[in-house]
PDB file of C-alpha atoms in Angstrom:
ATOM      1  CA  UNK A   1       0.000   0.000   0.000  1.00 48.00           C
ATOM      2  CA  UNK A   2       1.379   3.281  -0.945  1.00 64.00           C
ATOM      3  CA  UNK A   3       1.806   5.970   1.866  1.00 80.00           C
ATOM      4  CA  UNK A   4       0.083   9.167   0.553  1.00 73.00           C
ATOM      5  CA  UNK A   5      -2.596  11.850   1.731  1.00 73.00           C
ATOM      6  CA  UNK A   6      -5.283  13.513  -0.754  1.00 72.00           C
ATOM      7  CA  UNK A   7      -5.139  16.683  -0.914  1.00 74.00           C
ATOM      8  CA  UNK A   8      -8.034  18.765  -2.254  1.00 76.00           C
ATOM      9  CA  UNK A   9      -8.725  22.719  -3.831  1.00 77.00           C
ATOM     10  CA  UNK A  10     -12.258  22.889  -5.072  1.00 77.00           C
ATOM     11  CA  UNK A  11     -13.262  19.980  -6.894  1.00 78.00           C
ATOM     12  CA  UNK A  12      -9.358  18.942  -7.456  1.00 83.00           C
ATOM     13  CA  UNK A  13      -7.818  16.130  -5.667  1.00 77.00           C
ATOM     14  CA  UNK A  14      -4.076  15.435  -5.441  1.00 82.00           C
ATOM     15  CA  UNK A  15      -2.256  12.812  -4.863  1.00 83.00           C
ATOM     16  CA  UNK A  16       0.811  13.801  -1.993  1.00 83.00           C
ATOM     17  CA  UNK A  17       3.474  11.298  -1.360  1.00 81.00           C
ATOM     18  CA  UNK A  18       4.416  10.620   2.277  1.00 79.00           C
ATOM     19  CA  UNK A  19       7.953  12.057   2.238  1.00 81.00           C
ATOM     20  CA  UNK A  20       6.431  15.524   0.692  1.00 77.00           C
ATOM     21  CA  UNK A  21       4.020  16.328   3.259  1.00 73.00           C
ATOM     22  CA  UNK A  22       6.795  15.179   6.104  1.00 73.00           C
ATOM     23  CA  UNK A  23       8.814  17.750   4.652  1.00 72.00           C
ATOM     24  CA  UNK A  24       5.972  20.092   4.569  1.00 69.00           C
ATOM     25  CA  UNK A  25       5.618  19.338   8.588  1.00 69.00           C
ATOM     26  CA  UNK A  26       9.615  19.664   9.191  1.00 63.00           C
ATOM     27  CA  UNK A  27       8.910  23.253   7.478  1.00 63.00           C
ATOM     28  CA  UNK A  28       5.807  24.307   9.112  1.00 60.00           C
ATOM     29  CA  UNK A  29       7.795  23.108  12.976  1.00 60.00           C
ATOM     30  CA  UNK A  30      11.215  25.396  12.029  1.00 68.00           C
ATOM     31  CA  UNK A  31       8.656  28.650  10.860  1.00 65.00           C
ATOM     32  CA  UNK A  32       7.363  27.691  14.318  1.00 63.00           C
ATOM     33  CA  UNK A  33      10.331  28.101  16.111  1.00 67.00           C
ATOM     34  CA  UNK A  34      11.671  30.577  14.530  1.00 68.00           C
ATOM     35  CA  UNK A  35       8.231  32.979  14.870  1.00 70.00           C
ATOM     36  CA  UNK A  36       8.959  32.363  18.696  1.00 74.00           C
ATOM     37  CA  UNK A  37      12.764  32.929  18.814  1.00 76.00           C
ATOM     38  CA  UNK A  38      12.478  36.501  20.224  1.00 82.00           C
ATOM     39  CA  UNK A  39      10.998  34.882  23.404  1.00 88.00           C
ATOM     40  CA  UNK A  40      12.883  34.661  26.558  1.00 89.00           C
ATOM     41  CA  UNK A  41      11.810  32.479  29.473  1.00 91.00           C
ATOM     42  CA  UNK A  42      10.264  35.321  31.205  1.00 95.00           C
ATOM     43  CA  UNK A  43       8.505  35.657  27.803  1.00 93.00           C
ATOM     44  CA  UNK A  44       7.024  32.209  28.612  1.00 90.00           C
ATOM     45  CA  UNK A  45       6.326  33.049  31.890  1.00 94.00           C
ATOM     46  CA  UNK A  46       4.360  35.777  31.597  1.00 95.00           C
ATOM     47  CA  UNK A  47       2.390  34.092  28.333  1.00 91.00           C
ATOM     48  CA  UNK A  48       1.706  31.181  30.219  1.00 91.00           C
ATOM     49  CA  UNK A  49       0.623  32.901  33.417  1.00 95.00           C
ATOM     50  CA  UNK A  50      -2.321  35.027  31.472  1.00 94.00           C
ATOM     51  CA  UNK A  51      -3.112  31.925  29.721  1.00 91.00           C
ATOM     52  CA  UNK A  52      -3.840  29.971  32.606  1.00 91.00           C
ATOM     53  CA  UNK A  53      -5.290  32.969  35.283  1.00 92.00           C
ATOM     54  CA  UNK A  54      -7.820  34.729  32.568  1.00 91.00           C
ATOM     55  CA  UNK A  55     -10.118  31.760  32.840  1.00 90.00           C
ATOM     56  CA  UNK A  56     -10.227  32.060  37.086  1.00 89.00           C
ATOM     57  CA  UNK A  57      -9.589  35.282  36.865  1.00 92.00           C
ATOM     58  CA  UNK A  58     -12.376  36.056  34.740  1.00 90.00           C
ATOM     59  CA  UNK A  59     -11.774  39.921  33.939  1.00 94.00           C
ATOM     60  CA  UNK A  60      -8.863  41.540  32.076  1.00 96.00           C
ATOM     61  CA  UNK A  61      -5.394  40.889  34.403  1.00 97.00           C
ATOM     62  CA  UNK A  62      -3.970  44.226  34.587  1.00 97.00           C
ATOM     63  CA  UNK A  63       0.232  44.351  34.148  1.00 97.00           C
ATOM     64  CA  UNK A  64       0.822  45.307  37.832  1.00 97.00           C
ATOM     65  CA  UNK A  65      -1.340  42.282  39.049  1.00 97.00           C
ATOM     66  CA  UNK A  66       1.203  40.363  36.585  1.00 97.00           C
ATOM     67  CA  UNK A  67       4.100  41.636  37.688  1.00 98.00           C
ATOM     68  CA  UNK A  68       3.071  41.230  41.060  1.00 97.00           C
ATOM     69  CA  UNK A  69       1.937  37.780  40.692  1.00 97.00           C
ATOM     70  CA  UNK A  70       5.217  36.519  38.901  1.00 97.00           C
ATOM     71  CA  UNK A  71       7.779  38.622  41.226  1.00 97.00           C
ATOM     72  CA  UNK A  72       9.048  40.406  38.402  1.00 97.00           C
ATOM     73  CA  UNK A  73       9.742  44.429  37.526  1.00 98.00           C
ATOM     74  CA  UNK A  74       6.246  46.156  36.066  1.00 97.00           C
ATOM     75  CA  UNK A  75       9.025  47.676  34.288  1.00 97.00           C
ATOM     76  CA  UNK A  76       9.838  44.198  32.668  1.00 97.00           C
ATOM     77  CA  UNK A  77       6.368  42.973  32.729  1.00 97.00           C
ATOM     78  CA  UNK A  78       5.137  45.928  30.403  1.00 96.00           C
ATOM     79  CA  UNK A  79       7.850  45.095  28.108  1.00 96.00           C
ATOM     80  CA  UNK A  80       7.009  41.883  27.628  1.00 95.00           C
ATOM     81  CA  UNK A  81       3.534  42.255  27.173  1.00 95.00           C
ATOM     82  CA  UNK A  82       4.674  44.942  24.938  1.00 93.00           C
ATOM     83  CA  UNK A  83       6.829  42.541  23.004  1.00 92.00           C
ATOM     84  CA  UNK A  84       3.829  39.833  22.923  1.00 91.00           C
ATOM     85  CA  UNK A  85       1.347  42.378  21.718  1.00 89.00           C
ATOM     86  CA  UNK A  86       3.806  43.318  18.675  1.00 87.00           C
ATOM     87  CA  UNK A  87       4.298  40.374  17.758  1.00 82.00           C
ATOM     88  CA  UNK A  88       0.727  39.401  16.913  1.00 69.00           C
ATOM     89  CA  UNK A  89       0.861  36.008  18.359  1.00 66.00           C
ATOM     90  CA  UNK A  90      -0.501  35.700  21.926  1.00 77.00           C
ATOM     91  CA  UNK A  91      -2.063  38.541  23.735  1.00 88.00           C
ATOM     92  CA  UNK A  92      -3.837  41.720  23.088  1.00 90.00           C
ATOM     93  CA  UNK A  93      -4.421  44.270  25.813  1.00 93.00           C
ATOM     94  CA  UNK A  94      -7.880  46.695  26.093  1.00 94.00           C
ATOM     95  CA  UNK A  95      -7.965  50.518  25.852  1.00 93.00           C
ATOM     96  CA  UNK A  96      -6.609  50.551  29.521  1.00 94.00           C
ATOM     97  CA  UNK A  97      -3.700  48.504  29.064  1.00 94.00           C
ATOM     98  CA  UNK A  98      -5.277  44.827  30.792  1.00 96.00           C
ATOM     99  CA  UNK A  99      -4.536  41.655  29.115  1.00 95.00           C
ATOM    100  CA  UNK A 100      -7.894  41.476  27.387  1.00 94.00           C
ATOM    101  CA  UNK A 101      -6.970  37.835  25.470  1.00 88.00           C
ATOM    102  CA  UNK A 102      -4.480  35.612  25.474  1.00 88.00           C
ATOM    103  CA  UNK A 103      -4.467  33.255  22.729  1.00 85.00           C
ATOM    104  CA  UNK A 104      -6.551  30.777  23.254  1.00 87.00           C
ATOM    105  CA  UNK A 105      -8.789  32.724  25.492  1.00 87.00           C
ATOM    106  CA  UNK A 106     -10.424  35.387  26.233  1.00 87.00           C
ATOM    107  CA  UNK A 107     -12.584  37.729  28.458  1.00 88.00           C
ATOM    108  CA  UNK A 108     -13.949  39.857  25.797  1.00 86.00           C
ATOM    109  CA  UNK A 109     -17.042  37.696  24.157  1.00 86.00           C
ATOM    110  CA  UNK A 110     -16.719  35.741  21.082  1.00 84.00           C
ATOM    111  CA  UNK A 111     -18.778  33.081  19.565  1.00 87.00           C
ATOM    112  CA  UNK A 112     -17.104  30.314  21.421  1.00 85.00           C
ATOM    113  CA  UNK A 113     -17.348  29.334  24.723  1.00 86.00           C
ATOM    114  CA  UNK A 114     -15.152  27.447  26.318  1.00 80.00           C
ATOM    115  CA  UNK A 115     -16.198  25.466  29.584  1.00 82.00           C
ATOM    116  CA  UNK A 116     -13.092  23.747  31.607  1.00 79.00           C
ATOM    117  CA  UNK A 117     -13.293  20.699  33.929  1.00 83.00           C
ATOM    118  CA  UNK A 118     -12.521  23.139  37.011  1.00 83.00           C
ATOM    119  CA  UNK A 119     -15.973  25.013  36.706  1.00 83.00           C
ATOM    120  CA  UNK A 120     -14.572  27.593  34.628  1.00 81.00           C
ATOM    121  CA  UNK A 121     -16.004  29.290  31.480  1.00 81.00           C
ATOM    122  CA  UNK A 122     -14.467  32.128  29.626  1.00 80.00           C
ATOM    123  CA  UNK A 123     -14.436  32.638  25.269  1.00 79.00           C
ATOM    124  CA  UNK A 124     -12.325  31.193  22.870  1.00 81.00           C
ATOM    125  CA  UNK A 125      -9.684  33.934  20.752  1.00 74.00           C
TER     126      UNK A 125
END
C-alpha cells in the first residue's frame, strides 16, 4: 500500500506522497520556532501565566497584578507584554492597558465558549 494523503482545492484532488508532506511538517515546525525565537523564558512566563489565570480570573489581568503575581519588575512585565502584543501572536491588551486575550482565550465575548473541567467558562480567541 502506498503511503500518501489527498489533498483537495475545489473539486481537485491530489495525490501527496508521504515524504512531501513530512517535509511540509519539518517546514511548518522550524517557521514555528523561529516565529517564537524573540521569546525569553520570562517571555514564557508571563504568556503562560495570562493563559492559565484569565479563565479564574475572569476579567482583564492588569500588568501590575502580573508583575506582582510573577515577582518580576512592572518595568519588565510591560515590556514583555509589549513585546507579545507586537508580535501578533498571543495577547492583546484593552484601551486601559489589561490583558484582554491571550491566545486561546479570552474575556472579551466571542462566539465560542469554552467550559473547563474546574468550573470555569471564559471565550475562545
Amino acid at each position: 500500500m502506498s503511503e500518501s494523503i489527498l489533498s483537495v482545492q475545489g473539486d481537485r484532488f491530489t495525490r501527496i506522497s508521504r515524504e512531501t508532506w513530512e517535509e511540509s511538517l519539518v517546514a511548518v515546525s522550524e517557521q514555528g520556532k523561529a516565529a517564537l525565537a524573540f521569546m525569553t523564558g520570562d517571555h514564557h512566563l508571563v504568556r503562560n501565566f495570562v493563559v492559565r489565570e484569565l479563565p479564574r480570573a475572569g476579567v482583564p489581568l492588569w500588568p501590575e497584578s502580573i508583575a506582582e503575581r510573577l515577582g518580576l519588575p512592572i518595568e519588565k512585565v510591560q515590556a514583555i507584554l509589549e513585546d507579545l502584543e507586537k508580535h501578533m501572536t498571543f495577547l492583546f491588551r484593552n484601551r486601559e492597558g489589561a490583558v484582554a486575550w491571550a491566545y486561546p482565550v479570552t474575556v472579551d465575548p466571542t462566539p465560542h465558549r469554552v467550559s473547563f473541567s474546574t468550573g470555569e467558562q471564559l471565550f475562545a480567541a
